[in-house]
Short mmCIF file of C-alpha atoms and ligand atoms in Angstrom, two decimals:
data_model
loop_
_atom_site.label_atom_id
_atom_site.label_comp_id
_atom_site.label_asym_id
_atom_site.label_seq_id
_atom_site.Cartn_x
_atom_site.Cartn_y
_atom_site.Cartn_z
CA MET A 58 26.25 18.36 7.33
CA ILE A 59 22.49 19.01 7.52
CA LYS A 60 21.10 19.42 11.03
CA LYS A 61 18.03 17.24 11.56
CA VAL A 62 15.10 17.52 13.92
CA THR A 63 12.56 14.91 14.82
CA SER A 64 9.07 15.97 13.81
CA ALA A 65 7.49 12.58 13.26
CA LYS A 66 7.59 9.36 15.21
CA TYR A 67 9.73 7.52 12.73
CA ARG A 68 11.49 10.14 10.63
CA GLU A 69 13.70 13.16 10.96
CA TYR A 70 13.26 16.19 8.72
CA THR A 71 15.47 19.19 8.03
CA ALA A 72 15.38 21.97 10.64
CA ILE A 73 13.74 25.12 9.32
CA GLU A 74 16.71 27.21 10.57
CA ASP A 75 18.72 25.50 7.83
CA LEU A 76 16.50 26.93 5.09
CA GLU A 77 18.56 29.14 2.76
CA ASP A 78 17.36 31.94 0.48
CA SER A 79 18.21 30.26 -2.80
CA TYR A 80 18.60 26.79 -4.34
CA ASP A 81 19.07 25.16 -7.75
CA VAL A 82 15.77 23.34 -7.71
CA ILE A 83 12.74 23.48 -5.43
CA ILE A 84 10.49 20.44 -5.43
CA VAL A 85 6.99 20.98 -4.07
CA GLY A 86 5.43 17.91 -2.41
CA SER A 87 6.99 14.81 -0.87
CA GLY A 88 4.95 11.97 -2.40
CA GLY A 89 6.48 9.36 -4.69
CA ALA A 90 6.84 11.80 -7.60
CA GLY A 91 8.60 14.49 -5.55
CA LEU A 92 10.97 12.12 -3.77
CA SER A 93 11.91 10.33 -7.02
CA ALA A 94 12.50 13.67 -8.77
CA ALA A 95 14.74 14.86 -5.93
CA ILE A 96 16.85 11.69 -5.89
CA GLU A 97 17.38 11.79 -9.67
CA ALA A 98 18.17 15.55 -9.59
CA LYS A 99 20.69 15.04 -6.82
CA ASP A 100 22.31 12.09 -8.60
CA ALA A 101 22.56 14.22 -11.75
CA GLY A 102 24.53 16.87 -9.85
CA ALA A 103 21.95 19.43 -8.65
CA THR A 104 21.17 20.50 -5.08
CA PRO A 105 17.40 20.07 -4.76
CA ILE A 106 15.25 20.69 -1.71
CA VAL A 107 11.70 19.53 -1.01
CA PHE A 108 8.89 21.49 0.65
CA GLU A 109 6.02 19.48 2.15
CA MET A 110 2.94 21.19 3.58
CA MET A 111 1.97 18.36 5.94
CA PRO A 112 3.82 17.45 9.16
CA ARG A 113 4.85 14.18 7.53
CA THR A 114 5.96 13.02 4.12
CA GLY A 115 4.40 10.59 1.71
CA GLY A 116 1.05 12.04 0.60
CA ASN A 117 -1.32 9.63 -1.11
CA THR A 118 1.68 7.55 -2.15
CA LYS A 119 2.05 6.33 1.40
CA LYS A 120 -1.54 5.07 1.29
CA SER A 121 -1.10 3.17 -1.96
CA SER A 122 -1.63 -0.50 -1.55
CA ALA A 123 -1.86 -2.82 -4.55
CA GLY A 124 1.44 -2.04 -6.28
CA MET A 125 3.16 -0.59 -9.35
CA ASN A 126 2.46 -1.76 -12.90
CA ALA A 127 5.30 -2.49 -15.27
CA SER A 128 5.81 -4.76 -18.27
CA GLU A 129 8.72 -6.87 -19.56
CA THR A 130 10.39 -6.76 -16.12
CA LYS A 131 13.04 -9.08 -14.77
CA PHE A 132 10.64 -10.08 -11.99
CA GLN A 133 7.94 -11.08 -14.47
CA GLU A 134 10.52 -13.07 -16.42
CA ALA A 135 11.70 -14.85 -13.25
CA SER A 136 8.07 -15.79 -12.50
CA GLY A 137 7.48 -17.07 -16.03
CA ILE A 138 4.94 -14.32 -16.83
CA GLU A 139 4.75 -13.40 -20.49
CA ASP A 140 3.96 -9.73 -20.91
CA SER A 141 4.77 -7.03 -23.43
CA ASN A 142 4.96 -3.24 -23.50
CA ASN A 143 2.43 -3.39 -26.30
CA ALA A 144 -0.09 -5.31 -24.15
CA PHE A 145 0.50 -2.85 -21.26
CA PHE A 146 -0.13 0.06 -23.65
CA GLU A 147 -3.25 -1.46 -25.22
CA GLU A 148 -4.83 -2.53 -21.93
CA THR A 149 -4.19 0.90 -20.38
CA LEU A 150 -5.66 2.61 -23.43
CA ALA A 151 -8.74 0.35 -23.29
CA GLY A 152 -8.94 0.96 -19.52
CA GLY A 153 -8.88 4.73 -20.11
CA ASN A 154 -11.70 4.41 -22.66
CA GLU A 155 -9.17 5.34 -25.37
CA THR A 156 -8.90 8.94 -24.15
CA ASN A 157 -5.33 8.71 -22.81
CA ASN A 158 -2.58 11.02 -24.04
CA GLU A 159 -0.79 8.38 -26.12
CA GLU A 160 2.61 10.11 -26.10
CA LEU A 161 2.67 10.16 -22.30
CA LEU A 162 1.35 6.62 -22.16
CA ASN A 163 4.04 5.38 -24.55
CA TYR A 164 6.70 7.00 -22.37
CA LEU A 165 5.21 5.39 -19.26
CA VAL A 166 5.06 1.91 -20.74
CA ASP A 167 8.52 2.06 -22.33
CA HIS A 168 10.16 3.20 -19.06
CA SER A 169 8.27 0.93 -16.67
CA ALA A 170 10.73 -1.98 -16.51
CA ASP A 171 13.64 0.44 -16.19
CA SER A 172 11.95 2.10 -13.21
CA ILE A 173 11.40 -1.26 -11.49
CA ASP A 174 15.17 -1.83 -11.97
CA TRP A 175 15.98 1.67 -10.68
CA LEU A 176 13.89 1.13 -7.55
CA ASP A 177 15.58 -2.24 -7.03
CA SER A 178 19.01 -0.61 -7.43
CA ILE A 179 18.23 1.84 -4.61
CA GLY A 180 16.95 -0.85 -2.26
CA ILE A 181 13.23 -0.89 -3.13
CA THR A 182 12.47 -4.36 -4.46
CA LEU A 183 9.01 -4.97 -5.94
CA ASP A 184 9.36 -8.61 -6.95
CA ASN A 185 5.98 -10.04 -5.92
CA LEU A 186 3.35 -9.96 -8.67
CA THR A 187 -0.42 -9.66 -8.67
CA THR A 188 -3.18 -8.29 -10.90
CA THR A 189 -5.66 -5.44 -10.61
CA GLY A 190 -8.82 -4.82 -12.62
CA GLY A 191 -8.39 -4.36 -16.37
CA MET A 192 -5.22 -6.40 -16.99
CA LYS A 193 -4.79 -9.88 -18.40
CA VAL A 194 -1.47 -10.86 -16.82
CA GLU A 195 0.26 -10.31 -13.48
CA ARG A 196 1.78 -6.88 -14.01
CA THR A 197 1.34 -5.24 -10.59
CA HIS A 198 4.64 -5.29 -8.68
CA ARG A 199 4.64 -5.17 -4.88
CA PRO A 200 7.09 -5.89 -2.03
CA SER A 201 8.40 -9.44 -1.67
CA GLU A 202 6.03 -10.61 1.03
CA GLY A 203 2.94 -9.16 -0.69
CA SER A 204 2.52 -6.19 1.65
CA ALA A 205 1.14 -2.77 0.65
CA VAL A 206 3.44 -0.84 -1.66
CA GLY A 207 3.06 2.72 -0.28
CA GLY A 208 4.76 2.68 3.14
CA TYR A 209 7.55 0.47 1.83
CA LEU A 210 8.14 2.75 -1.16
CA ILE A 211 8.14 6.00 0.82
CA ASN A 212 10.40 4.59 3.53
CA GLY A 213 12.81 3.31 0.88
CA LEU A 214 12.87 6.69 -0.90
CA LEU A 215 13.42 8.49 2.43
CA ASP A 216 16.34 6.19 3.23
CA ASN A 217 17.85 7.38 -0.04
CA PHE A 218 17.23 10.98 0.98
CA LYS A 219 19.10 10.42 4.19
CA GLU A 220 22.01 8.82 2.37
CA ARG A 221 22.22 11.75 -0.07
CA GLU A 222 21.50 14.43 2.59
CA ILE A 223 18.73 16.04 0.53
CA PRO A 224 16.99 18.75 2.60
CA LEU A 225 13.29 18.07 3.22
CA PHE A 226 11.20 20.69 5.04
CA VAL A 227 7.81 19.68 6.43
CA ASN A 228 5.04 22.06 7.60
CA SER A 229 6.10 24.17 4.62
CA GLU A 230 3.23 25.00 2.29
CA VAL A 231 4.11 26.53 -1.06
CA THR A 232 1.50 29.19 -1.73
CA GLY A 233 2.75 30.62 -5.03
CA ILE A 234 5.28 30.11 -7.82
CA LEU A 235 7.32 33.15 -8.81
CA GLU A 236 8.01 34.10 -12.41
CA GLU A 237 10.00 36.88 -14.07
CA ASP A 238 10.21 37.54 -17.82
CA GLY A 239 8.60 34.17 -18.58
CA LYS A 240 10.99 32.22 -16.34
CA VAL A 241 10.26 30.61 -13.00
CA THR A 242 12.38 32.15 -10.23
CA GLY A 243 11.27 30.51 -6.98
CA VAL A 244 8.34 30.11 -4.62
CA GLU A 245 6.47 31.71 -1.76
CA VAL A 246 6.34 29.34 1.17
CA LEU A 247 4.32 29.51 4.39
CA ILE A 248 6.19 27.86 7.24
CA ASN A 249 4.27 26.46 10.22
CA GLN A 250 1.20 28.33 8.89
CA THR A 251 2.63 31.68 10.07
CA ASP A 252 6.00 32.56 8.56
CA LYS A 253 5.82 33.62 4.90
CA ARG A 254 9.16 33.43 3.05
CA THR A 255 10.35 33.91 -0.52
CA ILE A 256 12.87 31.31 -1.66
CA HIS A 257 14.59 31.69 -5.01
CA SER A 258 15.48 28.90 -7.40
CA LYS A 259 16.39 28.44 -11.04
CA ALA A 260 13.64 25.87 -11.49
CA VAL A 261 10.61 24.43 -9.70
CA VAL A 262 9.23 20.88 -9.92
CA VAL A 263 5.61 20.66 -8.77
CA THR A 264 4.59 17.24 -7.44
CA THR A 265 1.68 18.18 -5.18
CA GLY A 266 -0.65 15.28 -6.06
CA GLY A 267 -4.29 15.46 -7.13
CA PHE A 268 -7.41 17.16 -5.76
CA GLY A 269 -9.32 14.14 -4.43
CA ALA A 270 -9.69 15.68 -0.97
CA ASN A 271 -10.85 19.10 -2.19
CA PHE A 272 -14.61 18.54 -2.15
CA ASP A 273 -15.40 21.96 -3.68
CA MET A 274 -13.06 21.35 -6.60
CA ILE A 275 -14.45 17.82 -7.09
CA VAL A 276 -18.04 19.06 -7.22
CA GLU A 277 -17.05 22.00 -9.45
CA HIS A 278 -15.71 19.58 -12.06
CA LYS A 279 -18.11 16.66 -11.47
CA PRO A 280 -21.29 17.74 -9.66
CA ASP A 281 -22.69 14.20 -9.35
CA LEU A 282 -19.87 13.32 -6.89
CA GLU A 283 -21.39 15.54 -4.20
CA GLY A 284 -21.54 13.61 -0.92
CA TYR A 285 -19.05 10.87 -1.87
CA VAL A 286 -16.43 9.91 0.73
CA THR A 287 -12.77 10.18 -0.35
CA THR A 288 -9.87 7.76 -0.01
CA ASN A 289 -7.36 10.63 -0.23
CA HIS A 290 -5.19 12.25 2.42
CA ALA A 291 -5.95 15.87 3.36
CA GLY A 292 -3.00 17.28 1.36
CA SER A 293 -4.64 16.24 -1.95
CA ASN A 294 -6.12 19.70 -2.23
CA GLY A 295 -5.27 20.63 -5.81
CA SER A 296 -3.02 23.53 -4.77
CA GLY A 297 -0.38 22.71 -7.40
CA ILE A 298 -2.97 22.78 -10.18
CA SER A 299 -4.26 26.16 -8.96
CA MET A 300 -0.76 27.70 -8.68
CA ILE A 301 0.20 26.51 -12.17
CA SER A 302 -3.10 27.74 -13.64
CA THR A 303 -2.37 31.18 -12.14
CA LEU A 304 0.89 31.22 -14.12
CA GLY A 305 -1.00 30.42 -17.34
CA GLY A 306 -0.42 26.66 -17.31
CA ASP A 307 -3.00 24.61 -19.17
CA VAL A 308 -5.14 21.87 -17.62
CA VAL A 309 -6.76 18.84 -19.25
CA ASP A 310 -9.46 16.26 -18.40
CA MET A 311 -10.48 17.94 -15.12
CA SER A 312 -13.85 16.18 -14.98
CA ASP A 313 -12.23 12.73 -15.25
CA ILE A 314 -12.45 11.82 -11.59
CA GLN A 315 -12.30 8.18 -10.61
CA ILE A 316 -14.48 6.58 -8.00
CA HIS A 317 -13.06 3.38 -6.55
CA PRO A 318 -15.54 0.55 -6.03
CA THR A 319 -14.26 -0.83 -2.72
CA VAL A 320 -14.17 1.89 -0.08
CA GLU A 321 -15.22 1.37 3.55
CA GLN A 322 -17.64 4.23 4.02
CA ALA A 323 -17.23 5.16 7.70
CA THR A 324 -13.46 5.58 7.45
CA GLY A 325 -12.78 6.23 3.74
CA TYR A 326 -10.36 3.27 3.82
CA LEU A 327 -9.68 1.91 0.38
CA ILE A 328 -9.81 -1.88 0.32
CA THR A 329 -7.03 -2.79 -2.06
CA GLU A 330 -7.86 -4.36 -5.40
CA ALA A 331 -5.33 -7.05 -4.50
CA VAL A 332 -8.04 -8.59 -2.27
CA ARG A 333 -10.04 -9.34 -5.41
CA GLY A 334 -6.86 -10.04 -7.38
CA GLU A 335 -6.02 -12.76 -4.87
CA GLY A 336 -9.46 -14.35 -5.09
CA ALA A 337 -12.21 -12.43 -3.23
CA ILE A 338 -15.68 -12.14 -4.73
CA MET A 339 -18.33 -9.46 -4.19
CA VAL A 340 -21.93 -10.11 -3.22
CA SER A 341 -25.03 -7.96 -2.80
CA GLU A 342 -27.37 -8.00 0.19
CA GLU A 343 -29.03 -10.96 -1.52
CA GLY A 344 -25.78 -12.89 -1.01
CA VAL A 345 -25.22 -13.23 -4.77
CA ARG A 346 -22.53 -12.07 -7.17
CA PHE A 347 -23.61 -9.26 -9.49
CA THR A 348 -20.51 -8.25 -11.49
CA ASN A 349 -17.11 -9.28 -12.81
CA GLU A 350 -15.17 -8.18 -9.73
CA MET A 351 -11.99 -7.74 -11.80
CA ASP A 352 -13.52 -5.45 -14.39
CA LYS A 353 -12.43 -1.80 -14.68
CA ARG A 354 -13.12 0.45 -11.70
CA ASP A 355 -15.72 2.56 -13.51
CA ILE A 356 -17.74 -0.54 -14.46
CA VAL A 357 -17.55 -2.26 -11.04
CA SER A 358 -18.47 1.03 -9.31
CA ALA A 359 -21.45 1.51 -11.63
CA ASP A 360 -22.63 -2.06 -10.92
CA ILE A 361 -22.54 -1.40 -7.15
CA ILE A 362 -24.40 1.89 -7.53
CA ALA A 363 -27.04 0.07 -9.60
CA LEU A 364 -27.86 -2.24 -6.65
CA PRO A 365 -30.90 -1.06 -4.64
CA GLU A 366 -28.73 -0.80 -1.51
CA GLN A 367 -25.83 0.92 -3.43
CA LYS A 368 -23.28 -1.06 -1.43
CA ALA A 369 -21.80 -4.58 -1.48
CA TYR A 370 -19.65 -7.03 0.47
CA LEU A 371 -16.20 -8.38 -0.35
CA ILE A 372 -16.10 -12.06 0.64
CA PHE A 373 -12.85 -13.99 1.12
CA ASP A 374 -11.26 -16.86 3.05
CA ASP A 375 -8.08 -17.33 5.08
CA GLY A 376 -6.18 -18.08 1.86
CA VAL A 377 -6.81 -14.57 0.52
CA LYS A 378 -6.06 -13.17 3.98
CA GLU A 379 -2.65 -14.85 3.95
CA ARG A 380 -1.84 -13.65 0.43
CA VAL A 381 -2.78 -9.99 1.05
CA LEU A 382 -1.01 -8.69 4.16
CA ALA A 383 -3.04 -5.45 4.13
CA ILE A 384 -6.01 -7.50 5.39
CA GLU A 385 -4.33 -7.85 8.81
CA HIS A 386 -4.46 -4.06 9.01
CA TYR A 387 -8.13 -3.96 7.97
CA ILE A 388 -8.82 -6.47 10.78
CA ARG A 389 -6.88 -4.39 13.31
CA VAL A 390 -8.88 -1.25 12.52
CA GLY A 391 -12.19 -3.12 12.73
CA LEU A 392 -13.30 -3.25 9.08
CA VAL A 393 -13.60 -7.04 8.78
CA VAL A 394 -16.31 -9.39 10.07
CA SER A 395 -15.50 -13.10 10.25
CA GLY A 396 -17.06 -16.52 10.82
CA GLU A 397 -15.64 -20.04 11.21
CA SER A 398 -17.94 -21.24 8.41
CA ILE A 399 -19.95 -19.61 5.60
CA GLU A 400 -23.09 -20.00 7.75
CA ASP A 401 -21.39 -18.26 10.71
CA LEU A 402 -20.29 -15.40 8.47
CA ALA A 403 -23.79 -15.05 6.97
CA GLU A 404 -25.24 -14.83 10.47
CA VAL A 405 -22.81 -12.08 11.53
CA MET A 406 -23.65 -10.18 8.33
CA SER A 407 -27.40 -10.82 8.55
CA LEU A 408 -27.33 -12.33 5.04
CA ASP A 409 -29.24 -15.39 3.85
CA ALA A 410 -26.90 -18.32 4.69
CA ASP A 411 -28.17 -20.63 1.93
CA SER A 412 -27.77 -17.94 -0.66
CA LEU A 413 -24.19 -17.06 0.41
CA LYS A 414 -23.24 -20.74 0.65
CA GLY A 415 -24.65 -21.41 -2.83
CA THR A 416 -22.76 -18.42 -4.24
CA ILE A 417 -19.43 -19.56 -2.78
CA GLU A 418 -19.95 -23.18 -3.88
CA THR A 419 -20.77 -22.04 -7.40
CA TRP A 420 -17.73 -19.76 -7.37
CA ASN A 421 -15.42 -22.57 -6.25
CA LYS A 422 -16.73 -24.72 -9.11
CA THR A 423 -16.14 -21.79 -11.48
CA VAL A 424 -12.53 -21.55 -10.29
CA SER A 425 -11.93 -25.28 -10.73
CA GLU A 426 -13.42 -25.18 -14.24
CA GLY A 427 -11.56 -21.95 -15.05
CA GLU A 428 -14.53 -20.28 -16.72
CA ASP A 429 -16.86 -17.66 -15.24
CA THR A 430 -19.90 -18.06 -17.48
CA ALA A 431 -21.97 -15.73 -15.24
CA PHE A 432 -19.83 -12.56 -15.43
CA GLY A 433 -16.77 -13.34 -17.55
CA ARG A 434 -14.11 -12.89 -14.87
CA THR A 435 -10.76 -14.23 -16.04
CA THR A 436 -8.23 -13.10 -13.40
CA GLY A 437 -7.89 -13.48 -9.64
CA MET A 438 -9.03 -17.09 -10.06
CA ASN A 439 -5.88 -19.01 -9.14
CA GLU A 440 -7.34 -20.17 -5.81
CA ASP A 441 -10.89 -20.91 -4.72
CA LEU A 442 -12.54 -19.83 -1.46
CA SER A 443 -12.27 -22.97 0.66
CA THR A 444 -9.40 -22.36 3.09
CA GLY A 445 -10.07 -21.86 6.81
CA SER A 446 -12.59 -19.31 8.02
CA TYR A 447 -14.52 -16.73 6.02
CA HIS A 448 -14.45 -12.92 6.13
CA ALA A 449 -16.36 -9.93 4.74
CA ILE A 450 -15.90 -6.18 4.37
CA GLU A 451 -18.82 -3.87 3.55
CA ILE A 452 -17.91 -1.44 0.79
CA ALA A 453 -19.31 1.15 -1.62
CA PRO A 454 -17.64 3.52 -4.12
CA GLY A 455 -15.67 6.59 -2.99
CA THR A 456 -13.78 9.38 -4.78
CA HIS A 457 -10.28 8.11 -5.39
CA HIS A 458 -8.18 9.54 -8.20
CA THR A 459 -8.18 12.73 -10.23
CA MET A 460 -7.04 11.79 -13.72
CA GLY A 461 -7.13 15.36 -14.99
CA GLY A 462 -4.64 18.09 -14.18
CA VAL A 463 -1.75 20.11 -15.49
CA ARG A 464 -0.75 19.60 -19.11
CA ILE A 465 2.82 18.36 -19.54
CA ASN A 466 4.89 16.85 -22.34
CA THR A 467 7.08 13.73 -22.06
CA LEU A 468 9.90 15.93 -20.73
CA THR A 469 7.54 16.89 -17.85
CA GLU A 470 7.68 20.52 -18.96
CA VAL A 471 4.51 22.39 -18.00
CA LEU A 472 2.72 23.71 -21.07
CA ASN A 473 0.68 26.89 -21.28
CA THR A 474 -2.62 27.26 -23.10
CA ASP A 475 -0.74 27.95 -26.37
CA GLY A 476 1.11 24.64 -26.02
CA ASN A 477 4.46 26.34 -25.19
CA LYS A 478 6.55 25.38 -22.18
CA ILE A 479 6.86 27.65 -19.16
CA ASP A 480 10.62 27.99 -18.63
CA GLY A 481 11.90 26.31 -15.49
CA LEU A 482 8.56 24.78 -14.51
CA TYR A 483 8.17 21.00 -14.35
CA ALA A 484 5.37 18.81 -13.01
CA ALA A 485 4.94 15.09 -12.37
CA GLY A 486 2.52 12.76 -10.64
CA GLU A 487 -1.17 12.93 -9.94
CA LEU A 488 -1.41 16.70 -10.47
CA THR A 489 -0.74 16.14 -14.17
CA GLY A 490 -3.46 15.09 -16.58
CA GLY A 491 -3.88 12.89 -19.63
CA ILE A 492 -1.87 9.74 -18.96
CA HIS A 493 -4.71 7.65 -17.60
CA GLY A 494 -7.53 8.91 -19.81
CA SER A 495 -10.98 8.81 -18.24
CA ASN A 496 -10.36 5.73 -16.08
CA ARG A 497 -7.13 4.78 -14.32
CA ILE A 498 -6.04 1.14 -14.04
CA GLY A 499 -4.98 0.12 -10.51
CA GLY A 500 -1.18 0.15 -10.22
CA ASN A 501 -0.69 2.70 -13.00
CA ALA A 502 -0.50 5.73 -10.69
CA VAL A 503 2.54 4.44 -8.83
CA ALA A 504 4.11 3.71 -12.23
CA ASP A 505 3.22 7.27 -13.32
CA ILE A 506 4.76 8.99 -10.28
CA ILE A 507 8.00 7.02 -10.29
CA ILE A 508 8.53 7.18 -14.06
CA PHE A 509 7.61 10.84 -14.54
CA GLY A 510 9.04 11.89 -11.15
CA ARG A 511 12.39 10.50 -12.24
CA GLN A 512 12.06 12.16 -15.63
CA ALA A 513 11.33 15.54 -13.99
CA GLY A 514 14.43 15.18 -11.81
CA LYS A 515 16.63 14.47 -14.83
CA GLN A 516 15.08 17.10 -17.11
CA VAL A 517 15.34 19.87 -14.57
CA VAL A 518 19.09 19.26 -14.30
CA ASP A 519 19.41 19.43 -18.10
CA TYR A 520 17.55 22.77 -17.94
CA LEU A 521 19.98 24.08 -15.30
CA LYS A 522 22.92 23.21 -17.53
CA ASN A 523 21.61 25.28 -20.46
C1 LIG B 144 -5.82 4.76 -0.52
C2 LIG B 144 -5.09 4.84 -1.83
C3 LIG B 144 -4.54 3.69 -2.38
C4 LIG B 144 -3.88 3.75 -3.60
N1 LIG B 144 -3.29 2.61 -4.11
C5 LIG B 144 -2.62 2.67 -5.27
C6 LIG B 144 -1.92 1.54 -5.78
O1 LIG B 144 -1.84 0.50 -5.15
N2 LIG B 144 -1.31 1.65 -6.98
C7 LIG B 144 -1.34 2.81 -7.71
O2 LIG B 144 -0.78 2.85 -8.79
N3 LIG B 144 -1.94 3.92 -7.22
C8 LIG B 144 -2.57 3.88 -6.02
N4 LIG B 144 -3.17 5.01 -5.53
C9 LIG B 144 -2.97 6.29 -6.24
C10 LIG B 144 -1.57 6.79 -5.96
O3 LIG B 144 -1.20 6.48 -4.63
C11 LIG B 144 -1.45 8.30 -6.16
O4 LIG B 144 -1.98 8.67 -7.39
C12 LIG B 144 0.01 8.71 -6.12
O5 LIG B 144 0.64 8.19 -4.98
C13 LIG B 144 0.17 10.22 -6.14
O6 LIG B 144 1.54 10.50 -5.96
P1 LIG B 144 2.06 12.00 -6.05
O7 LIG B 144 3.50 11.95 -5.71
O8 LIG B 144 1.64 12.59 -7.34
O9 LIG B 144 1.21 12.75 -4.92
P2 LIG B 144 1.14 12.46 -3.36
O10 LIG B 144 1.72 11.16 -3.00
O11 LIG B 144 -0.25 12.75 -2.94
O12 LIG B 144 2.11 13.57 -2.77
C14 LIG B 144 1.87 14.94 -2.95
C15 LIG B 144 2.41 15.67 -1.74
O13 LIG B 144 2.38 17.07 -1.98
C16 LIG B 144 1.99 17.73 -0.78
N5 LIG B 144 1.46 19.06 -1.13
C17 LIG B 144 0.30 19.36 -1.72
N6 LIG B 144 0.20 20.69 -1.91
C18 LIG B 144 1.34 21.24 -1.42
C19 LIG B 144 1.82 22.56 -1.32
N7 LIG B 144 1.13 23.61 -1.81
N8 LIG B 144 3.03 22.78 -0.72
C20 LIG B 144 3.77 21.73 -0.23
N9 LIG B 144 3.34 20.46 -0.31
C21 LIG B 144 2.14 20.20 -0.91
C22 LIG B 144 0.95 16.80 -0.19
O14 LIG B 144 0.75 17.03 1.17
C23 LIG B 144 1.59 15.44 -0.48
O15 LIG B 144 2.41 15.00 0.56
C24 LIG B 144 -3.81 4.97 -4.30
C25 LIG B 144 -4.36 6.14 -3.74
C26 LIG B 144 -4.98 6.08 -2.51
C27 LIG B 144 -5.57 7.33 -1.93
#
């Protein structure tokens, strides 16, 4: 029986006194990729443990909001949505400006429905559908009542940890991966920032997330992002990429760093794409639309940056507010301004009331006619903006996702610069590169971490058996 200690308000983690000198598999990082890998490894017969550097689990995964993309799912079928793996593949490839690693992308697409089923089978049901920018049908799966995906997903995965008694050590930063004769043999871990220990293992799965919060690394790979705010949590520091590079692991696409168009600048809060997916529009300081709000993130971001003020406003009504539960949170933390009428809202925002009113009236007509002749928007148009009071959030682009990273194959084996695998070393999630190409579609990262996290968990057990 594992002894537990409380080190977070709502969760218990494994006591550090229970840490042993050696394990089958060490998993580094407790985001969606790491937790999925651990559950699959345990279910396949191994005894994995997880090290997490932060005092709490969840990483960026816990912050994720819109949902997880998957095609040909039972939930799409039940909602009468016609989708195909081929359409998912093609739209993701187009979204990534055709620079995606097609082998990885094929694996992702082909295993997406199965991963929605797997999550459902372990108590994580994503049966409510929406869209994000760059897709033609509702493919983004989220919890039943339309709430943000991240907290629900992490809590569900942690419930499964508890059930399986998988050890999870927080405040435990892995600082190096050990290798002998070309084989991984364990890690160096710094506990509570003071106690350095060597823990042996037959294999290591690295799931440390991206480098979106490492400003030096961002500017090194993309100098024009100097000064941008980030949506990422502090643990997205690129440490996994650095440790794997030290072992000779290859990296790809490091300058492919995504900025997200709708970030509240004072807090770095990402305003979920589901707000637009459920009907919000964006206006400039002139109170007019200036882009297809549902276009790809790189295009919408560029259109905001091209405005003289380099910022914009998301505008929505009570209908959108009811359909996107995350908005209640944005209200609670003070990001939303509201008015009983369009004129009231314009006054609070110091925008021209006639202009904003005209824009919303034209938009409502566009929705009823089903054709956006101004900007060619085709999704997020099921409902107009005419329900109850009106709301706005001021936004501008912020650094969001690092598409580049460690080079892996579809077995999640880490490859060196010669294209050969490093024995016993696996990686999954945002620290890997290639899947998304140069622009990630919203909802594809959660798909990536669950699908490849699971694959890493299964593959590492196969490795142990050989
Ligand atoms: C605000 C926000 C909203 C998002 N919304 C969505 C969405 O709706 N849909 C979508 O598809 N994607 C979304 N994304 C992207 C997605 O959440 C991430 O790409 C994904 O969750 C990354 O998962 P991961 O498991 O690879 O890494 P993470 O979830 O970041 O987990 C990595 C963990 O590793 C830990 N770690 C790092 N280094 C070490 C070390 N050396 N030792 C020990 N531990 C370490 C970190 O502290 C962290 O807990 C969003 C991202 C953000 C920031």
